[in-house]
XYZ file of C-alpha atoms in Angstrom:
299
model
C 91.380 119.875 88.816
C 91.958 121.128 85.582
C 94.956 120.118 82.912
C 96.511 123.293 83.284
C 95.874 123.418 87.559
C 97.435 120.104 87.490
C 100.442 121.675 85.255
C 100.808 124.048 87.552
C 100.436 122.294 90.592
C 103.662 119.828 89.039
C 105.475 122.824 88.256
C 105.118 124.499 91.234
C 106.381 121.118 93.454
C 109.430 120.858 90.568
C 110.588 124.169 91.738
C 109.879 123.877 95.394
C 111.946 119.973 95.343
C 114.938 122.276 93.438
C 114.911 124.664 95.929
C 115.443 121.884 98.219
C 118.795 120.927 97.354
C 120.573 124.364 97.375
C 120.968 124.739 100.874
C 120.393 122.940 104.348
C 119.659 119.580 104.450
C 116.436 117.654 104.558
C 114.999 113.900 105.083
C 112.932 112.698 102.538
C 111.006 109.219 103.683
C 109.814 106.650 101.064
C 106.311 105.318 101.453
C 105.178 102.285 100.170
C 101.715 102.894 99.408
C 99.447 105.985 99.201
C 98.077 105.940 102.729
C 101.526 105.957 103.670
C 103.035 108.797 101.470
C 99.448 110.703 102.839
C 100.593 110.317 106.619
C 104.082 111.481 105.989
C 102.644 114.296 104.213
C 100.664 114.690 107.191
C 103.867 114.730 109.401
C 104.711 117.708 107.695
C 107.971 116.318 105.572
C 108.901 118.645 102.380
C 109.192 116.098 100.007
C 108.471 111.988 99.286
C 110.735 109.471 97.824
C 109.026 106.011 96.084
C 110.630 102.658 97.503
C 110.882 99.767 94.440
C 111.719 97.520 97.455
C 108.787 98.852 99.882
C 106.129 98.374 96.868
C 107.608 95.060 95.418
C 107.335 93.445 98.939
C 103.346 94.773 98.894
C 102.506 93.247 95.762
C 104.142 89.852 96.651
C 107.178 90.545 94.782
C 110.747 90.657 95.151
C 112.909 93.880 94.598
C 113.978 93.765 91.307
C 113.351 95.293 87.655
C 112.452 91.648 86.367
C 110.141 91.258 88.794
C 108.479 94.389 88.898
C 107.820 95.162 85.673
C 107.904 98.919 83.833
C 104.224 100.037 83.644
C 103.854 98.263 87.264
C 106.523 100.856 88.538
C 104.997 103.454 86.482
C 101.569 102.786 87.894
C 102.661 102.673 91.899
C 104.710 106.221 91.065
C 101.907 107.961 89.568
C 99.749 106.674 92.175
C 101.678 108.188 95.148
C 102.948 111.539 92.874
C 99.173 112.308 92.760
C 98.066 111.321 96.128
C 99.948 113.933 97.811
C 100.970 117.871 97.440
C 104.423 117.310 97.912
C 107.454 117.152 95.460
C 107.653 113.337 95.076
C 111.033 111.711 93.842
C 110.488 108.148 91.630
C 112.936 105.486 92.844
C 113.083 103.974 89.390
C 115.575 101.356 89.701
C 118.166 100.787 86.710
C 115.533 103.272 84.544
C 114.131 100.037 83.439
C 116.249 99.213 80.252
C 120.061 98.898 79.501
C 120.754 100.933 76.207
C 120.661 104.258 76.254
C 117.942 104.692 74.294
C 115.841 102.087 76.692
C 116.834 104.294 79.388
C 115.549 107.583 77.610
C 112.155 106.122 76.425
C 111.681 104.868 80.262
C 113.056 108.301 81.716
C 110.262 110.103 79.587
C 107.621 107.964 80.804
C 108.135 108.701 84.132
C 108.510 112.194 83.866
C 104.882 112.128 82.693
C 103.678 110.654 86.256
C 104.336 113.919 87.445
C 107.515 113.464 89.272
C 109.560 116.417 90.547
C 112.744 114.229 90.679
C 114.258 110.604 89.999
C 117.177 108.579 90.158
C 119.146 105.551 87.883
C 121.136 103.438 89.014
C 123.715 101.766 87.952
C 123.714 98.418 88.476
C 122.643 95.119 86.310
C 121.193 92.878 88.467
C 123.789 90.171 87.324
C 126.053 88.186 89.409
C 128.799 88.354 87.199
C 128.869 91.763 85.985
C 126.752 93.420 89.033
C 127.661 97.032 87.110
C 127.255 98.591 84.063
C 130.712 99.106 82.752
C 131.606 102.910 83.340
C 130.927 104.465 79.591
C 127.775 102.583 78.973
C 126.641 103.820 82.732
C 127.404 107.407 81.603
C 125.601 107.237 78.271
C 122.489 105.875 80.465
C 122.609 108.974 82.861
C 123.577 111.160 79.636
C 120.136 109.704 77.750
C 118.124 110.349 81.096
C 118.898 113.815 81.213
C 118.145 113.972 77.291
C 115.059 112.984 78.258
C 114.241 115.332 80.793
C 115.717 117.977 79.207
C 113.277 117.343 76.050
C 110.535 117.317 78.393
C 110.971 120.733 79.756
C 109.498 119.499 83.061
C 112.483 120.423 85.092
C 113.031 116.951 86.709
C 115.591 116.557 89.148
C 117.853 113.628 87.789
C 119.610 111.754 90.725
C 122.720 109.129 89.556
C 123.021 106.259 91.518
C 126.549 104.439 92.225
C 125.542 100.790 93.659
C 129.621 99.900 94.241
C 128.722 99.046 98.001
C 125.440 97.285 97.723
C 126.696 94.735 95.043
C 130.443 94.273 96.750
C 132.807 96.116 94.868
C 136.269 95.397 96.323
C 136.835 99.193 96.403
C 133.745 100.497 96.875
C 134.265 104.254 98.058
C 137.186 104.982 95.449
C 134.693 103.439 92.485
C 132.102 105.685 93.980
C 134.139 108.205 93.626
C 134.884 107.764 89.954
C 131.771 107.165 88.914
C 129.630 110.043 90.890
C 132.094 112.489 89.351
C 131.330 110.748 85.858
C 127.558 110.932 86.623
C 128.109 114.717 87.608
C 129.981 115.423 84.222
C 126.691 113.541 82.351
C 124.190 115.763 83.636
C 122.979 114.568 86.962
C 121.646 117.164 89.475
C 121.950 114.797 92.709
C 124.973 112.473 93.513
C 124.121 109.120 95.384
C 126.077 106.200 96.236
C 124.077 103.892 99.008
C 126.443 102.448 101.589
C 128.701 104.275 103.786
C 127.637 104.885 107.669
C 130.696 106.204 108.997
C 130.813 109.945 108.940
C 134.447 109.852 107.406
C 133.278 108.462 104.248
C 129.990 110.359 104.074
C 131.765 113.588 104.360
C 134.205 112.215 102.027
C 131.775 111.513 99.233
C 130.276 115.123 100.341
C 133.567 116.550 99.071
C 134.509 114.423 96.076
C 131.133 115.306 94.391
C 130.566 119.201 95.582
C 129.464 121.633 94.675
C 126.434 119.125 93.733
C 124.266 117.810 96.603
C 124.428 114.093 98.024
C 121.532 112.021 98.789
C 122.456 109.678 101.850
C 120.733 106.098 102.456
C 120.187 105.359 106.244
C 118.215 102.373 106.749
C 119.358 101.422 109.961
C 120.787 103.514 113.155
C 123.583 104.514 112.065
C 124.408 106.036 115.431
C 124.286 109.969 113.489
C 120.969 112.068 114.053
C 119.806 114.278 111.500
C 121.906 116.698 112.564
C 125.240 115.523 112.544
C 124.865 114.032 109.112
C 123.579 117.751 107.957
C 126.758 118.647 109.608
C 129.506 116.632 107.389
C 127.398 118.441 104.172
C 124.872 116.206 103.022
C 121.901 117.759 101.585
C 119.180 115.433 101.194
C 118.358 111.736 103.799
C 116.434 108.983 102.439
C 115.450 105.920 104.411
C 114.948 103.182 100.965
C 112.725 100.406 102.207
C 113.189 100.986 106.023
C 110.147 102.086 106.682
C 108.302 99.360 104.947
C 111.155 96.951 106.685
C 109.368 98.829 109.986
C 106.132 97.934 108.894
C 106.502 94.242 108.022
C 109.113 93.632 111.424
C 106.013 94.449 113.611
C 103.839 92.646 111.124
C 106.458 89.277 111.053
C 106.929 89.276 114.542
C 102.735 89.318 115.461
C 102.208 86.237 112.795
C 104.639 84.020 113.965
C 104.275 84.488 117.928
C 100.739 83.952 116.839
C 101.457 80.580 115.069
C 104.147 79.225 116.982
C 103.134 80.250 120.745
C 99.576 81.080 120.344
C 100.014 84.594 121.806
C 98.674 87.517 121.019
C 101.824 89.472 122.388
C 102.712 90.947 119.130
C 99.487 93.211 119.185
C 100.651 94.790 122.335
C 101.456 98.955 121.524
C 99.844 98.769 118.621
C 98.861 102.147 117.138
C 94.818 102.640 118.024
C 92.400 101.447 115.039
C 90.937 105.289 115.886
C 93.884 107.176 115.830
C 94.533 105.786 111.701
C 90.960 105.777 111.070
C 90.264 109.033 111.755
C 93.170 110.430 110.493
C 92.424 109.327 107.275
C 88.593 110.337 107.592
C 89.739 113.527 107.814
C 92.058 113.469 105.031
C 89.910 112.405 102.694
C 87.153 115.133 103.872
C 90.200 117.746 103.527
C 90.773 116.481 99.745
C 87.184 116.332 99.190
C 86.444 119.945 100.154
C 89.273 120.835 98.611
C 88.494 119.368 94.908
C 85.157 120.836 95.178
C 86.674 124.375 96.161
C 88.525 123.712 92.712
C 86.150 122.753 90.819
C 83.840 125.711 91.321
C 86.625 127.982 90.895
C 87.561 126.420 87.349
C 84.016 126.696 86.131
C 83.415 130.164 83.587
């Protein structure tokens, strides 16, 4: 594929993941790893989301900025951006800096994986300060949609509110504030991981309309698809849950295996031809396809 093919191609998913979040509401699952994102793209979903915690716990790492370092990030979202035809959206932490500027020079990086959307959060990773204070977390989202905007790429910029993963004693009110801060700042997509109960989820709906929430379900929440679409939310992502799925089945095999000597945890397993297959075909698809492309870009 040619530069301007692959321009196009980016373009063309940028506008398709924007048309996304204007009406309806759809789920949009975070691989881990690029045979992953290809098998949800083969389940027909509209549109990918990375996981920092799905791809730090498949290098060995734990889920965290210090940990997982920038270009590491960088490398794992360009990866699964150009494994797939699908709008992909980076999960890309705290935008991997703390000053503005930081934020902006990180934001512009990742726009050039190719991304048709990511999100910022909020929070510090320190115990005794677990936010940024509320004007310095504006000025970040402010700077990332600088950097977007300078870019021309049409990136969908998602703000992150972390009040309920790091404790806040008033989580949904300092959601609140903040998401309709983030809003003012330039952020296209409103997100504040927490809240189950459809109260509070239809609650945040309202507080940041008329832009779209993002809602984190990484458990069963006892709501389907459809009643959550129902209270107003626009867009479902499932974080690290299905790389939580992956390494449950994986967890529970190893230790029956070491502790009991059984083999019980390989029972239901998906068939070794079933995945094989699949991805022999795949890659035959994406072969025929590149070579379709490259005879068409030849003079």
């Amino acid at each position: 594929m040619t530069n301007r093919e692959e321009q196009a191609s980016t373009w063309s998913q940028r506008k398709a993941f924007r048309a996304l979040h204007e009406s309806g509401c759809f789920v949009i699952p975070n691989p881990w790893d690029v045979g992953s994102a290809r098998y949800l793209q083969h389940l027909g979903f509209p549109a990918l989301a990375t996981t920092s915690a799905g791809f730090a716990f498949s290098q060995g790492l734990p889920d965290s900025d210090v940990a997982v370092s920038r270009d590491l990030s960088l490398a794992h979202i360009a990866a699964i951006a150009g494994a797939v035809d699908l709008p992909v959206n980076a999960d890309f932490a705290s935008g991997y800096g703390v000053e503005p500027e930081d934020v902006e020079d990180s934001v512009a990086r990742c726009v050039g994986t190719g991304v048709a959307g990511l999100s910022v959060e909020d929070s510090t990773g320190e115990r005794s300060s677990p936010l940024h204070e509320l004007p310095l977390a504006v000025e970040r989202i402010r700077a990332a949609r600088e950097a977007i905007d300078r870019s021309g790429g049409d990136v969908l910029l998602t703000a992150r509110a972390e009040c309920y993963h790091v404790g806040h004693p008033d989580p949904f009110r300092e959601s609140v504030r903040r998401l309709q801060a983030y809003a003012e700042a330039g952020a296209d997509v409103l997100f504040a991981p927490g809240p189950h109960e459809a109260e509070a989820i239809k609650a945040l709906v309202e507080a940041v309309r008329p832009k779209p929430l993002n809602l984190l379900v990484v458990r069963d929440i006892g709501l389907g698809v459809e009643a959550i679409a129902a209270l107003g939310v626009r867009r479902i992502s499932v974080g690290g849950a299905l790389a939580l799925a992956a390494w449950t089945g994986f967890v529970r095999a190893a230790q029956a295996l070491k502790s009991d000597g059984s083999f019980a945890g390989f029972a239901g397993l998906a068939p070794y031809a079933d995945i094989n297959e699949f991805l022999a075909a795949d890659l035959r698809a994406r072969q025929a396809r590149e070579l379709i492309l490259s005879g068409a870009s030849r003079p």
